[in-house]
mmCIF file with all atom_site columns, C-alpha atoms in Angstrom:
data_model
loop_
_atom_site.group_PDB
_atom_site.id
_atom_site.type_symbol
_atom_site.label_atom_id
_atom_site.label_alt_id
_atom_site.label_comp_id
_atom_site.label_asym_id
_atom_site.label_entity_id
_atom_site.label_seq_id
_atom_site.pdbx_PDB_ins_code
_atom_site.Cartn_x
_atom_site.Cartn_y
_atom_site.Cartn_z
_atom_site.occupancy
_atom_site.B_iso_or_equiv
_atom_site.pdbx_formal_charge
_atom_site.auth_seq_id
_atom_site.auth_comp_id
_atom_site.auth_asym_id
_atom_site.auth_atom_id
_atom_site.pdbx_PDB_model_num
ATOM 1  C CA . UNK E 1 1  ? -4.427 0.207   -3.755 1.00 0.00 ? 1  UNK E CA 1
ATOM 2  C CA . UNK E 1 2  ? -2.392 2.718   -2.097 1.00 0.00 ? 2  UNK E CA 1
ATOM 3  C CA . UNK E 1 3  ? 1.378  2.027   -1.119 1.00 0.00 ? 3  UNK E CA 1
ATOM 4  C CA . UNK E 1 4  ? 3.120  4.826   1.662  1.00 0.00 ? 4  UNK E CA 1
ATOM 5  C CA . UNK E 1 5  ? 6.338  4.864   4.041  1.00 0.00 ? 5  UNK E CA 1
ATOM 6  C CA . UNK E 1 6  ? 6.123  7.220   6.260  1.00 0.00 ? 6  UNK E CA 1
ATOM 7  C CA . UNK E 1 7  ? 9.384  8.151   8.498  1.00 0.00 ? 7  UNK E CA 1
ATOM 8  C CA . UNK E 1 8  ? 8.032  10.029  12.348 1.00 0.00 ? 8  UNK E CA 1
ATOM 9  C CA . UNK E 1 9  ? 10.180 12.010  14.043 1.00 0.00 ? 9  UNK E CA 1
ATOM 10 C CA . UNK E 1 10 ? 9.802  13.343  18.044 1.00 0.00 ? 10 UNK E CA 1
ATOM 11 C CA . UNK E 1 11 ? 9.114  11.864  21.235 1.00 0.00 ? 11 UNK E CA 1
ATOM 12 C CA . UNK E 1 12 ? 7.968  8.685   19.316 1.00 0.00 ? 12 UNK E CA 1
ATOM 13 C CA . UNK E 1 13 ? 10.127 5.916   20.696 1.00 0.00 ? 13 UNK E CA 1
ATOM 14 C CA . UNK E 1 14 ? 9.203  4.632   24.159 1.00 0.00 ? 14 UNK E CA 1
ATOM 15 C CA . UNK E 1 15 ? 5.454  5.766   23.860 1.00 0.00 ? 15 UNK E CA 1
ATOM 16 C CA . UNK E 1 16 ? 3.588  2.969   22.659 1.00 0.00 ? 16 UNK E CA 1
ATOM 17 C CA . UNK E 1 17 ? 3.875  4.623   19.449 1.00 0.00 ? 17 UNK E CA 1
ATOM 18 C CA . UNK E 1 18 ? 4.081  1.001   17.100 1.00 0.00 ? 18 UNK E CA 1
ATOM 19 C CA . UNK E 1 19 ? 1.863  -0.607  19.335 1.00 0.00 ? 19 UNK E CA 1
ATOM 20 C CA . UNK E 1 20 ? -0.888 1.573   18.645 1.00 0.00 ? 20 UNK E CA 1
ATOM 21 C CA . UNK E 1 21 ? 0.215  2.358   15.236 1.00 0.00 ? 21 UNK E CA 1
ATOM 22 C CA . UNK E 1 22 ? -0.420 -1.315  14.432 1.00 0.00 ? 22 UNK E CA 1
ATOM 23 C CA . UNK E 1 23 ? -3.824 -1.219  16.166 1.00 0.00 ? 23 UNK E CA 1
ATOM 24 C CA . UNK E 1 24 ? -4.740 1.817   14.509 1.00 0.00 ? 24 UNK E CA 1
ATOM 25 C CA . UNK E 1 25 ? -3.502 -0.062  10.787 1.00 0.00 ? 25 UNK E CA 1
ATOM 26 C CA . UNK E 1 26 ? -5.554 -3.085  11.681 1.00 0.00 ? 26 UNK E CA 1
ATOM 27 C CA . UNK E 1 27 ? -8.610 -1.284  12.514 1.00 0.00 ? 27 UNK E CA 1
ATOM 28 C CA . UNK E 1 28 ? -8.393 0.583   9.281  1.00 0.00 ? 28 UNK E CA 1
ATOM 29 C CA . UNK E 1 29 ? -7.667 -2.811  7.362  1.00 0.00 ? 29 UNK E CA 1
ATOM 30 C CA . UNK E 1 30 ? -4.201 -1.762  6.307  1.00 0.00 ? 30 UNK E CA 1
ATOM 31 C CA . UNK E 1 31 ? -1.287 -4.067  6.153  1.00 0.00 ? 31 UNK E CA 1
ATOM 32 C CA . UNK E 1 32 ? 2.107  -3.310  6.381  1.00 0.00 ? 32 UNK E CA 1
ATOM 33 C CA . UNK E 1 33 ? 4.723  -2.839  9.130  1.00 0.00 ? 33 UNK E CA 1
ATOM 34 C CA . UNK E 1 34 ? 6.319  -0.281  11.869 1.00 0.00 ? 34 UNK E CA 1
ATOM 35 C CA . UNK E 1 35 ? 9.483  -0.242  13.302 1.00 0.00 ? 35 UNK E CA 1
ATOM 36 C CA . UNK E 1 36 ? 11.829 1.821   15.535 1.00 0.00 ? 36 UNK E CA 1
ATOM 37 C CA . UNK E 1 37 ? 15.092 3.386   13.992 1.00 0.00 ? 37 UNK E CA 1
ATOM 38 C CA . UNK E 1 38 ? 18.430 4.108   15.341 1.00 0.00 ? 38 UNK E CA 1
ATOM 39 C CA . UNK E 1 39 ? 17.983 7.965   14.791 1.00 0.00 ? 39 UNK E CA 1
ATOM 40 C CA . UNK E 1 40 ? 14.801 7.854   17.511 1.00 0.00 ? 40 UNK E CA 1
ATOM 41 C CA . UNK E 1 41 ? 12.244 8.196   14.797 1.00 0.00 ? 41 UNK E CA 1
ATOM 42 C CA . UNK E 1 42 ? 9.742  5.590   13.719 1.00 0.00 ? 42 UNK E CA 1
ATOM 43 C CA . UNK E 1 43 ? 9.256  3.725   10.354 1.00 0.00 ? 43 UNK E CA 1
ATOM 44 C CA . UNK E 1 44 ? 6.190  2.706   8.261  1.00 0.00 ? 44 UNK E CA 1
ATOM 45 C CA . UNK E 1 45 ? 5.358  1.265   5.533  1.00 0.00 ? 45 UNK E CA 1
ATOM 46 C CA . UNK E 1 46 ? 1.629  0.926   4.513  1.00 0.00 ? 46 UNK E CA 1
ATOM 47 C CA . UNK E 1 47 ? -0.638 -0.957  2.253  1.00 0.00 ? 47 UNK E CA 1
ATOM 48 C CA . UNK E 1 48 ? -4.232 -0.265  1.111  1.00 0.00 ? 48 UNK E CA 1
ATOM 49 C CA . UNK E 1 49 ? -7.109 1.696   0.393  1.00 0.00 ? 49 UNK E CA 1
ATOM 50 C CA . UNK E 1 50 ? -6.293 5.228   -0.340 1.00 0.00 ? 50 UNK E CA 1
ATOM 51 C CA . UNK E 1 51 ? -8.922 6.572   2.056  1.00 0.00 ? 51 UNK E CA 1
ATOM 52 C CA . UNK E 1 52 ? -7.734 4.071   4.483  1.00 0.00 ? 52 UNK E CA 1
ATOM 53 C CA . UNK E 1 53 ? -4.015 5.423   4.012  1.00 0.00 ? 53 UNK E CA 1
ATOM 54 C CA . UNK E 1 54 ? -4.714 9.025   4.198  1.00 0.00 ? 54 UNK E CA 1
ATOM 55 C CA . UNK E 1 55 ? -7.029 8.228   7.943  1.00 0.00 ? 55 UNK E CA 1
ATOM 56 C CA . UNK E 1 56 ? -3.431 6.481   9.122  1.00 0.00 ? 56 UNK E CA 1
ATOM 57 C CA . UNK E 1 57 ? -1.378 9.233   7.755  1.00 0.00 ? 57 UNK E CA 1
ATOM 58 C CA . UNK E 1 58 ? -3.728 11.655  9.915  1.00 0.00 ? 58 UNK E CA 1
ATOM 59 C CA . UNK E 1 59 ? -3.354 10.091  13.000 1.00 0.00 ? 59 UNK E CA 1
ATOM 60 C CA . UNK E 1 60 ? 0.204  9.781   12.545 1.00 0.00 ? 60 UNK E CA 1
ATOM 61 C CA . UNK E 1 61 ? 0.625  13.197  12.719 1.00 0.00 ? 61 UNK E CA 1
ATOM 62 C CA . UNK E 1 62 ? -0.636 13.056  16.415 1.00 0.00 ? 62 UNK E CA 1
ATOM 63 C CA . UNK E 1 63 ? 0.226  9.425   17.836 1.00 0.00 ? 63 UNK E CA 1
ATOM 64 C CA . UNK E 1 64 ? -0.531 7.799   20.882 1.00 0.00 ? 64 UNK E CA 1
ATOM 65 C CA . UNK E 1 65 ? -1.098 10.797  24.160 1.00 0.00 ? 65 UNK E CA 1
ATOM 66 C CA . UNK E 1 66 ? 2.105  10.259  25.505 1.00 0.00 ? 66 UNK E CA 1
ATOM 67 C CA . UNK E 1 67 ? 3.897  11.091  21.859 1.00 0.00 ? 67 UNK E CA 1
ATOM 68 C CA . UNK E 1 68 ? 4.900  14.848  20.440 1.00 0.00 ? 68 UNK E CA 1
ATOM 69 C CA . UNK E 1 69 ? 5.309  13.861  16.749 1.00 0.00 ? 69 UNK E CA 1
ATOM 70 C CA . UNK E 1 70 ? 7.870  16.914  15.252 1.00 0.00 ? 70 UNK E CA 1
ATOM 71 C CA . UNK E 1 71 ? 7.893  15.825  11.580 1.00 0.00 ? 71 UNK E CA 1
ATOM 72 C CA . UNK E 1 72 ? 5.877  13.180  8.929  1.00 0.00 ? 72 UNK E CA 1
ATOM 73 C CA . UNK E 1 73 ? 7.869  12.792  5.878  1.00 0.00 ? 73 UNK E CA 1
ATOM 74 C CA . UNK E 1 74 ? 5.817  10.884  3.421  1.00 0.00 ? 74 UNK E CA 1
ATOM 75 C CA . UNK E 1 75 ? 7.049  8.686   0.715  1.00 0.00 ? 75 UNK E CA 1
ATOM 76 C CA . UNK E 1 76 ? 5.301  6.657   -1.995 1.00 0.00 ? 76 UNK E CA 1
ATOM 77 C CA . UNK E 1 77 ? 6.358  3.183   -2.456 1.00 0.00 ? 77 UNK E CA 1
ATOM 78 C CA . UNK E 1 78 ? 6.282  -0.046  -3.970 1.00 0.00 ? 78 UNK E CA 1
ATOM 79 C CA . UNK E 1 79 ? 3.551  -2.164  -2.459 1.00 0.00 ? 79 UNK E CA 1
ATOM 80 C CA . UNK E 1 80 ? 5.393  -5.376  -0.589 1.00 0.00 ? 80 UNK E CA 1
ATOM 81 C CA . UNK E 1 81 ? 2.399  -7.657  -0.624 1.00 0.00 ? 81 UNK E CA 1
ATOM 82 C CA . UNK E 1 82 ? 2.268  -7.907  3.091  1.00 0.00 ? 82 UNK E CA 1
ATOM 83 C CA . UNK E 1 83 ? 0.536  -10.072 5.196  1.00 0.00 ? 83 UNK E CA 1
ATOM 84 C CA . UNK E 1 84 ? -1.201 -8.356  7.944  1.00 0.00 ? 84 UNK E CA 1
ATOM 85 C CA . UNK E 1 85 ? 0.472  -5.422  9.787  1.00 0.00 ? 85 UNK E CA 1
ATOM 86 C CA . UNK E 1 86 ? 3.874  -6.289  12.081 1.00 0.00 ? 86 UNK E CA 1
ATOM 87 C CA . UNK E 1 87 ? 5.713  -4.992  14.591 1.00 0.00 ? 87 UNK E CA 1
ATOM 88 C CA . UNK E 1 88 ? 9.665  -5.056  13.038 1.00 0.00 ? 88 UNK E CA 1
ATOM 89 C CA . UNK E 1 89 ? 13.050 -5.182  15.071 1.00 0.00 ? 89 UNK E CA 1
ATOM 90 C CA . UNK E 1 90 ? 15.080 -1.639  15.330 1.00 0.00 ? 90 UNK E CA 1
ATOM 91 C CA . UNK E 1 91 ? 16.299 -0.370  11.921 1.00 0.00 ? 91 UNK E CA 1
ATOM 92 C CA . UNK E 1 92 ? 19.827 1.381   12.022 1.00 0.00 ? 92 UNK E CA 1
ATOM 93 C CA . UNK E 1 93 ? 20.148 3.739   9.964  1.00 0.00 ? 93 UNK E CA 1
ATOM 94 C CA . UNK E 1 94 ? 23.039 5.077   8.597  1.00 0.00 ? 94 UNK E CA 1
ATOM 95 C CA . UNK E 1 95 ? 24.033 8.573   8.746  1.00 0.00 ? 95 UNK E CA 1
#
């Protein structure tokens, strides 16, 4: 069991970008959760299969056609137990 957060910076917001991010996480069998931030980048946290993780973490670094992802920082973290994979409200984050 694998535990991530990922933080996306670009063109990510207005793109579909956690819409297809949770489709992608579903298909893969990966709970967790994505969210939009204040800042304009994107949030995730991620649950699962190592292989799984790294397949999510790959198409990160492209998104959905209409995104230009700049940056993925990657972060390993405490695993939340989740329950499936959710679409959060906006995040602000502090400066």
């Amino acid at each position: 069991m694998s535990a991530k957060h990922f933080i996306i910076r670009g063109k990510v917001q207005g793109v579909f970008f956690r819409a297809t991010t949770q489709e992608m996480a579903e298909a893969l069998g990966l709970t967790g959760w994505v969210r939009n931030c204040s800042d304009g980048s994107v949030e995730v946290h991620v649950e699962g299969d190592e292989e799984q993780v790294q397949a999510l973490y790959e198409w990160l670094q492209k998104g959905p056609d209409a995104a230009r992802v700049d940056e993925v920082i990657t972060e390993d973290a405490q695993a939340e137990g989740c329950d499936g994979f959710s679409v959060l409200n906006s995040h602000i984050v502090s400066s």
